[in-house]
């Protein structure tokens, strides 16, 4: 009898152990990923995880700051594109980048680039690194460029929908000013880049058209007296055209080609006129695009056509 009682106790204990083990396994198995997701649930990391990329559009700011040895903006948490930094160390024998040109082609996502290698493969070929990165939500211009130039997610930098107030969060432009460097933004006057980064002690060259802005950029790059350390050139031709005619319309594809050509022309000018400097040139975009049910181009969603971008980095060694 006593033996049977002991055996019953053992079986009862085992049943309880199994129940507890199953509960812990199920609970931990569900709760741990949720806890990890909650811990990383910022507006940049979320989409890096969703699309399996190592970088976000916000990676531009810490990468350029590292290359030029400038302290990050206050809220910058985006990951650096480490391969670019490592390549620069090798190519420059440990020297820092002295001048950077950043070309911003609006709404040019990975999908449309991959469909037109005849336009963008030359940029990939001339570049040292092609960083596959993700956008943030909403995938619209003021939200995206705020992340690009603060290195912070939308919930931190504060612009989360299509509104264009002056960005009050610390940016790469503020960081460069504190480091004693000169900055120029070249754009059309009424674009987001031309509006949300106002009220800073930097130079704004603003025009009525992208072509006028591009001609200004060419003059500045070719000017022997140029003393800017960071030059940002905005080109919104593809974005504005695809909204009117569709992402793959002949008009939009012509604008897409123009953006690629303009960047290549500016790179050629840096290679001709900046030979005494170690330089960086970057081609980037803020978000992608897709066609709506009416055949017009749009963006702002989490679909891959809107969210996946390629940023191209080129390191130029002085002669």
mmCIF file of C-alpha atoms in Angstrom, residues 34-294:
data_model
loop_
_atom_site.group_PDB
_atom_site.id
_atom_site.type_symbol
_atom_site.label_atom_id
_atom_site.label_comp_id
_atom_site.label_asym_id
_atom_site.label_seq_id
_atom_site.Cartn_x
_atom_site.Cartn_y
_atom_site.Cartn_z
ATOM 1 C CA UNK A 34 7.106 39.642 -28.347
ATOM 2 C CA UNK A 35 9.397 41.148 -25.743
ATOM 3 C CA UNK A 36 12.223 41.356 -28.278
ATOM 4 C CA UNK A 37 9.873 42.937 -30.849
ATOM 5 C CA UNK A 38 8.655 45.442 -28.261
ATOM 6 C CA UNK A 39 12.221 46.295 -27.289
ATOM 7 C CA UNK A 40 13.216 46.942 -30.917
ATOM 8 C CA UNK A 41 9.958 48.458 -32.060
ATOM 9 C CA UNK A 42 11.246 51.800 -33.258
ATOM 10 C CA UNK A 43 10.382 53.215 -36.630
ATOM 11 C CA UNK A 44 13.690 52.237 -38.236
ATOM 12 C CA UNK A 45 14.402 48.801 -36.763
ATOM 13 C CA UNK A 46 10.852 47.575 -37.398
ATOM 14 C CA UNK A 47 11.262 47.807 -41.158
ATOM 15 C CA UNK A 48 14.848 46.601 -41.200
ATOM 16 C CA UNK A 49 13.551 43.426 -39.539
ATOM 17 C CA UNK A 50 10.483 43.230 -41.771
ATOM 18 C CA UNK A 51 12.488 43.388 -45.010
ATOM 19 C CA UNK A 52 15.703 41.763 -43.797
ATOM 20 C CA UNK A 53 18.056 44.691 -44.397
ATOM 21 C CA UNK A 54 21.094 45.710 -42.362
ATOM 22 C CA UNK A 55 20.542 49.417 -42.863
ATOM 23 C CA UNK A 56 17.893 52.093 -42.781
ATOM 24 C CA UNK A 57 17.698 55.353 -44.709
ATOM 25 C CA UNK A 58 18.788 56.969 -41.427
ATOM 26 C CA UNK A 59 22.155 55.198 -41.736
ATOM 27 C CA UNK A 60 23.297 58.025 -44.014
ATOM 28 C CA UNK A 61 23.873 60.432 -41.133
ATOM 29 C CA UNK A 62 26.103 58.319 -38.837
ATOM 30 C CA UNK A 63 28.030 56.994 -41.841
ATOM 31 C CA UNK A 64 28.896 60.432 -43.194
ATOM 32 C CA UNK A 65 29.662 61.689 -39.689
ATOM 33 C CA UNK A 66 32.045 58.784 -39.089
ATOM 34 C CA UNK A 67 33.790 59.363 -42.405
ATOM 35 C CA UNK A 68 34.340 63.044 -41.616
ATOM 36 C CA UNK A 69 34.925 62.582 -37.869
ATOM 37 C CA UNK A 70 31.964 64.678 -36.811
ATOM 38 C CA UNK A 71 29.987 63.924 -33.665
ATOM 39 C CA UNK A 72 26.552 62.478 -34.360
ATOM 40 C CA UNK A 73 23.365 64.539 -34.030
ATOM 41 C CA UNK A 74 21.852 64.244 -30.576
ATOM 42 C CA UNK A 75 19.080 61.743 -31.382
ATOM 43 C CA UNK A 76 20.930 59.661 -33.979
ATOM 44 C CA UNK A 77 20.510 55.911 -33.334
ATOM 45 C CA UNK A 78 20.627 54.507 -36.868
ATOM 46 C CA UNK A 79 23.312 51.901 -37.622
ATOM 47 C CA UNK A 80 26.369 53.023 -39.562
ATOM 48 C CA UNK A 81 27.041 51.452 -42.946
ATOM 49 C CA UNK A 82 30.181 49.845 -41.565
ATOM 50 C CA UNK A 83 31.560 48.480 -44.867
ATOM 51 C CA UNK A 84 31.760 52.026 -46.229
ATOM 52 C CA UNK A 85 33.708 53.213 -43.195
ATOM 53 C CA UNK A 86 36.080 50.260 -43.437
ATOM 54 C CA UNK A 87 36.615 50.794 -47.170
ATOM 55 C CA UNK A 88 37.375 54.464 -46.560
ATOM 56 C CA UNK A 89 39.993 53.604 -43.941
ATOM 57 C CA UNK A 90 41.772 51.349 -46.411
ATOM 58 C CA UNK A 91 41.494 53.633 -49.431
ATOM 59 C CA UNK A 92 42.480 56.750 -47.498
ATOM 60 C CA UNK A 93 45.168 55.162 -45.288
ATOM 61 C CA UNK A 94 43.285 56.305 -42.205
ATOM 62 C CA UNK A 95 42.592 59.854 -43.380
ATOM 63 C CA UNK A 96 39.133 61.347 -43.007
ATOM 64 C CA UNK A 97 36.822 62.486 -45.797
ATOM 65 C CA UNK A 98 37.243 66.226 -46.353
ATOM 66 C CA UNK A 99 34.169 67.007 -48.466
ATOM 67 C CA UNK A 100 30.896 65.238 -49.202
ATOM 68 C CA UNK A 101 28.315 65.631 -51.950
ATOM 69 C CA UNK A 102 24.935 64.001 -51.280
ATOM 70 C CA UNK A 103 22.542 63.743 -54.217
ATOM 71 C CA UNK A 104 18.923 63.145 -53.223
ATOM 72 C CA UNK A 105 16.755 61.672 -55.965
ATOM 73 C CA UNK A 106 13.174 61.671 -54.713
ATOM 74 C CA UNK A 107 10.997 58.504 -54.858
ATOM 75 C CA UNK A 108 13.577 56.313 -56.614
ATOM 76 C CA UNK A 109 13.137 52.914 -54.995
ATOM 77 C CA UNK A 110 14.921 49.608 -55.452
ATOM 78 C CA UNK A 111 12.108 48.201 -57.595
ATOM 79 C CA UNK A 112 12.281 50.850 -60.318
ATOM 80 C CA UNK A 113 16.103 50.846 -60.246
ATOM 81 C CA UNK A 114 16.214 47.075 -60.709
ATOM 82 C CA UNK A 115 13.897 47.369 -63.713
ATOM 83 C CA UNK A 116 16.240 49.846 -65.416
ATOM 84 C CA UNK A 117 19.859 48.722 -65.057
ATOM 85 C CA UNK A 118 20.727 50.692 -68.187
ATOM 86 C CA UNK A 119 20.148 53.833 -66.110
ATOM 87 C CA UNK A 120 21.511 52.868 -62.694
ATOM 88 C CA UNK A 121 24.098 50.143 -63.242
ATOM 89 C CA UNK A 122 26.694 52.817 -64.142
ATOM 90 C CA UNK A 123 26.132 54.360 -60.701
ATOM 91 C CA UNK A 124 26.513 50.956 -59.056
ATOM 92 C CA UNK A 125 29.702 50.315 -61.052
ATOM 93 C CA UNK A 126 31.323 53.594 -60.030
ATOM 94 C CA UNK A 127 30.378 53.184 -56.374
ATOM 95 C CA UNK A 128 32.364 51.500 -53.629
ATOM 96 C CA UNK A 129 29.303 50.212 -51.832
ATOM 97 C CA UNK A 130 25.595 49.757 -52.524
ATOM 98 C CA UNK A 131 23.678 49.809 -49.237
ATOM 99 C CA UNK A 132 20.293 48.107 -49.310
ATOM 100 C CA UNK A 133 18.135 49.905 -46.796
ATOM 101 C CA UNK A 134 14.575 50.433 -45.690
ATOM 102 C CA UNK A 135 12.371 53.481 -45.441
ATOM 103 C CA UNK A 136 10.250 54.499 -42.440
ATOM 104 C CA UNK A 137 6.519 55.106 -42.126
ATOM 105 C CA UNK A 138 4.880 57.054 -43.433
ATOM 106 C CA UNK A 139 6.997 56.578 -46.528
ATOM 107 C CA UNK A 140 6.605 60.194 -47.611
ATOM 108 C CA UNK A 141 9.198 62.869 -48.228
ATOM 109 C CA UNK A 142 9.255 65.031 -45.047
ATOM 110 C CA UNK A 143 9.127 61.965 -42.785
ATOM 111 C CA UNK A 144 11.832 60.142 -44.713
ATOM 112 C CA UNK A 145 14.282 63.023 -45.147
ATOM 113 C CA UNK A 146 13.915 63.860 -41.469
ATOM 114 C CA UNK A 147 15.092 60.338 -40.664
ATOM 115 C CA UNK A 148 17.849 60.506 -43.288
ATOM 116 C CA UNK A 149 19.348 63.695 -41.851
ATOM 117 C CA UNK A 150 18.733 63.110 -38.119
ATOM 118 C CA UNK A 151 19.502 59.398 -37.997
ATOM 119 C CA UNK A 152 16.399 59.040 -35.807
ATOM 120 C CA UNK A 153 13.023 57.309 -36.270
ATOM 121 C CA UNK A 154 9.883 59.379 -36.910
ATOM 122 C CA UNK A 155 8.552 58.996 -33.373
ATOM 123 C CA UNK A 156 11.764 60.656 -32.161
ATOM 124 C CA UNK A 157 12.287 63.414 -34.748
ATOM 125 C CA UNK A 158 8.576 64.247 -34.650
ATOM 126 C CA UNK A 159 7.487 64.409 -38.299
ATOM 127 C CA UNK A 160 5.340 61.298 -38.788
ATOM 128 C CA UNK A 161 2.903 62.312 -41.544
ATOM 129 C CA UNK A 162 3.050 64.528 -44.610
ATOM 130 C CA UNK A 163 3.508 67.870 -42.896
ATOM 131 C CA UNK A 164 6.391 70.250 -43.455
ATOM 132 C CA UNK A 165 7.211 72.181 -40.303
ATOM 133 C CA UNK A 166 10.785 73.211 -39.655
ATOM 134 C CA UNK A 167 12.549 70.181 -38.211
ATOM 135 C CA UNK A 168 13.550 71.069 -34.644
ATOM 136 C CA UNK A 169 15.382 67.827 -33.876
ATOM 137 C CA UNK A 170 19.163 67.975 -34.160
ATOM 138 C CA UNK A 171 20.337 67.140 -37.703
ATOM 139 C CA UNK A 172 23.561 66.386 -39.504
ATOM 140 C CA UNK A 173 23.522 70.030 -40.572
ATOM 141 C CA UNK A 174 23.529 71.216 -36.962
ATOM 142 C CA UNK A 175 26.288 68.739 -36.115
ATOM 143 C CA UNK A 176 28.436 70.048 -38.960
ATOM 144 C CA UNK A 177 27.904 73.650 -37.932
ATOM 145 C CA UNK A 178 29.030 72.796 -34.374
ATOM 146 C CA UNK A 179 32.125 71.171 -35.878
ATOM 147 C CA UNK A 180 32.949 74.419 -37.679
ATOM 148 C CA UNK A 181 32.034 73.125 -41.112
ATOM 149 C CA UNK A 182 30.138 74.824 -43.936
ATOM 150 C CA UNK A 183 26.964 73.326 -45.384
ATOM 151 C CA UNK A 184 24.916 74.064 -48.514
ATOM 152 C CA UNK A 185 21.491 72.723 -49.495
ATOM 153 C CA UNK A 186 20.615 73.156 -53.179
ATOM 154 C CA UNK A 187 16.985 72.561 -54.115
ATOM 155 C CA UNK A 188 13.763 73.910 -55.500
ATOM 156 C CA UNK A 189 12.265 76.390 -53.086
ATOM 157 C CA UNK A 190 9.015 74.672 -52.172
ATOM 158 C CA UNK A 191 10.196 71.089 -51.765
ATOM 159 C CA UNK A 192 10.341 69.398 -48.362
ATOM 160 C CA UNK A 193 14.135 69.477 -48.212
ATOM 161 C CA UNK A 194 14.020 73.172 -49.017
ATOM 162 C CA UNK A 195 11.543 73.842 -46.199
ATOM 163 C CA UNK A 196 11.973 71.554 -43.203
ATOM 164 C CA UNK A 197 15.688 72.202 -42.673
ATOM 165 C CA UNK A 198 15.387 75.982 -42.605
ATOM 166 C CA UNK A 199 16.431 78.255 -39.716
ATOM 167 C CA UNK A 200 19.998 76.982 -39.532
ATOM 168 C CA UNK A 201 23.266 78.891 -40.112
ATOM 169 C CA UNK A 202 23.891 77.189 -43.447
ATOM 170 C CA UNK A 203 23.521 78.285 -47.069
ATOM 171 C CA UNK A 204 20.282 77.648 -48.973
ATOM 172 C CA UNK A 205 20.414 77.866 -52.763
ATOM 173 C CA UNK A 206 16.795 77.674 -53.875
ATOM 174 C CA UNK A 207 15.232 77.800 -57.326
ATOM 175 C CA UNK A 208 11.993 77.339 -59.248
ATOM 176 C CA UNK A 209 13.046 74.165 -61.072
ATOM 177 C CA UNK A 210 15.243 71.103 -60.580
ATOM 178 C CA UNK A 211 17.228 72.068 -63.662
ATOM 179 C CA UNK A 212 18.112 75.461 -62.149
ATOM 180 C CA UNK A 213 19.142 73.760 -58.911
ATOM 181 C CA UNK A 214 21.291 71.297 -60.858
ATOM 182 C CA UNK A 215 23.041 74.079 -62.779
ATOM 183 C CA UNK A 216 23.777 75.818 -59.482
ATOM 184 C CA UNK A 217 25.224 72.590 -58.076
ATOM 185 C CA UNK A 218 27.507 72.262 -61.099
ATOM 186 C CA UNK A 219 28.810 75.800 -60.645
ATOM 187 C CA UNK A 220 29.475 75.281 -56.951
ATOM 188 C CA UNK A 221 31.277 71.976 -57.483
ATOM 189 C CA UNK A 222 33.439 73.439 -60.260
ATOM 190 C CA UNK A 223 34.232 76.662 -58.391
ATOM 191 C CA UNK A 224 37.898 76.696 -57.272
ATOM 192 C CA UNK A 225 36.822 78.890 -54.338
ATOM 193 C CA UNK A 226 34.257 76.342 -53.096
ATOM 194 C CA UNK A 227 34.691 75.965 -49.356
ATOM 195 C CA UNK A 228 31.674 73.848 -48.459
ATOM 196 C CA UNK A 229 32.328 70.699 -46.476
ATOM 197 C CA UNK A 230 28.889 69.190 -47.061
ATOM 198 C CA UNK A 231 26.747 69.808 -50.153
ATOM 199 C CA UNK A 232 23.235 68.385 -50.467
ATOM 200 C CA UNK A 233 21.590 68.468 -53.897
ATOM 201 C CA UNK A 234 17.882 67.647 -54.163
ATOM 202 C CA UNK A 235 16.327 66.390 -57.398
ATOM 203 C CA UNK A 236 12.554 65.875 -57.325
ATOM 204 C CA UNK A 237 11.944 65.350 -61.029
ATOM 205 C CA UNK A 238 10.991 61.683 -60.905
ATOM 206 C CA UNK A 239 8.704 62.120 -57.891
ATOM 207 C CA UNK A 240 6.714 64.995 -59.347
ATOM 208 C CA UNK A 241 6.450 63.365 -62.785
ATOM 209 C CA UNK A 242 5.397 59.905 -61.620
ATOM 210 C CA UNK A 243 2.653 61.459 -59.475
ATOM 211 C CA UNK A 244 1.204 63.015 -62.628
ATOM 212 C CA UNK A 245 1.718 60.260 -65.175
ATOM 213 C CA UNK A 246 2.518 56.986 -63.386
ATOM 214 C CA UNK A 247 5.749 55.390 -62.201
ATOM 215 C CA UNK A 248 6.524 53.715 -65.542
ATOM 216 C CA UNK A 249 5.170 56.327 -67.919
ATOM 217 C CA UNK A 250 7.556 57.616 -70.604
ATOM 218 C CA UNK A 251 7.628 60.987 -68.843
ATOM 219 C CA UNK A 252 8.526 59.457 -65.482
ATOM 220 C CA UNK A 253 11.191 57.186 -66.956
ATOM 221 C CA UNK A 254 12.766 60.190 -68.681
ATOM 222 C CA UNK A 255 12.927 61.955 -65.314
ATOM 223 C CA UNK A 256 14.352 58.792 -63.721
ATOM 224 C CA UNK A 257 17.129 58.754 -66.295
ATOM 225 C CA UNK A 258 17.800 62.470 -65.759
ATOM 226 C CA UNK A 259 18.402 61.956 -62.051
ATOM 227 C CA UNK A 260 20.986 59.267 -62.789
ATOM 228 C CA UNK A 261 22.641 61.428 -65.431
ATOM 229 C CA UNK A 262 22.766 64.483 -63.182
ATOM 230 C CA UNK A 263 24.435 62.561 -60.390
ATOM 231 C CA UNK A 264 27.013 61.082 -62.766
ATOM 232 C CA UNK A 265 27.746 64.522 -64.179
ATOM 233 C CA UNK A 266 28.295 65.926 -60.696
ATOM 234 C CA UNK A 267 30.590 63.025 -59.813
ATOM 235 C CA UNK A 268 32.614 63.696 -62.964
ATOM 236 C CA UNK A 269 32.978 67.334 -61.888
ATOM 237 C CA UNK A 270 34.179 66.337 -58.410
ATOM 238 C CA UNK A 271 36.760 64.057 -60.015
ATOM 239 C CA UNK A 272 37.958 66.969 -62.140
ATOM 240 C CA UNK A 273 37.872 69.808 -59.605
ATOM 241 C CA UNK A 274 38.288 68.189 -56.162
ATOM 242 C CA UNK A 275 41.511 66.349 -56.895
ATOM 243 C CA UNK A 276 43.231 67.877 -53.845
ATOM 244 C CA UNK A 277 40.620 66.483 -51.443
ATOM 245 C CA UNK A 278 39.518 63.116 -50.151
ATOM 246 C CA UNK A 279 35.830 63.143 -51.021
ATOM 247 C CA UNK A 280 32.611 61.221 -50.669
ATOM 248 C CA UNK A 281 29.711 61.241 -53.102
ATOM 249 C CA UNK A 282 26.393 59.569 -52.331
ATOM 250 C CA UNK A 283 23.316 58.867 -54.423
ATOM 251 C CA UNK A 284 20.297 58.251 -52.207
ATOM 252 C CA UNK A 285 16.536 58.326 -52.196
ATOM 253 C CA UNK A 286 13.986 58.866 -49.465
ATOM 254 C CA UNK A 287 11.307 56.335 -50.435
ATOM 255 C CA UNK A 288 10.087 54.352 -53.422
ATOM 256 C CA UNK A 289 6.776 54.467 -55.256
ATOM 257 C CA UNK A 290 4.016 52.430 -56.883
ATOM 258 C CA UNK A 291 0.974 53.048 -59.081
ATOM 259 C CA UNK A 292 -2.489 53.409 -57.577
ATOM 260 C CA UNK A 293 -5.717 52.035 -59.042
ATOM 261 C CA UNK A 294 -5.923 55.062 -61.362
#
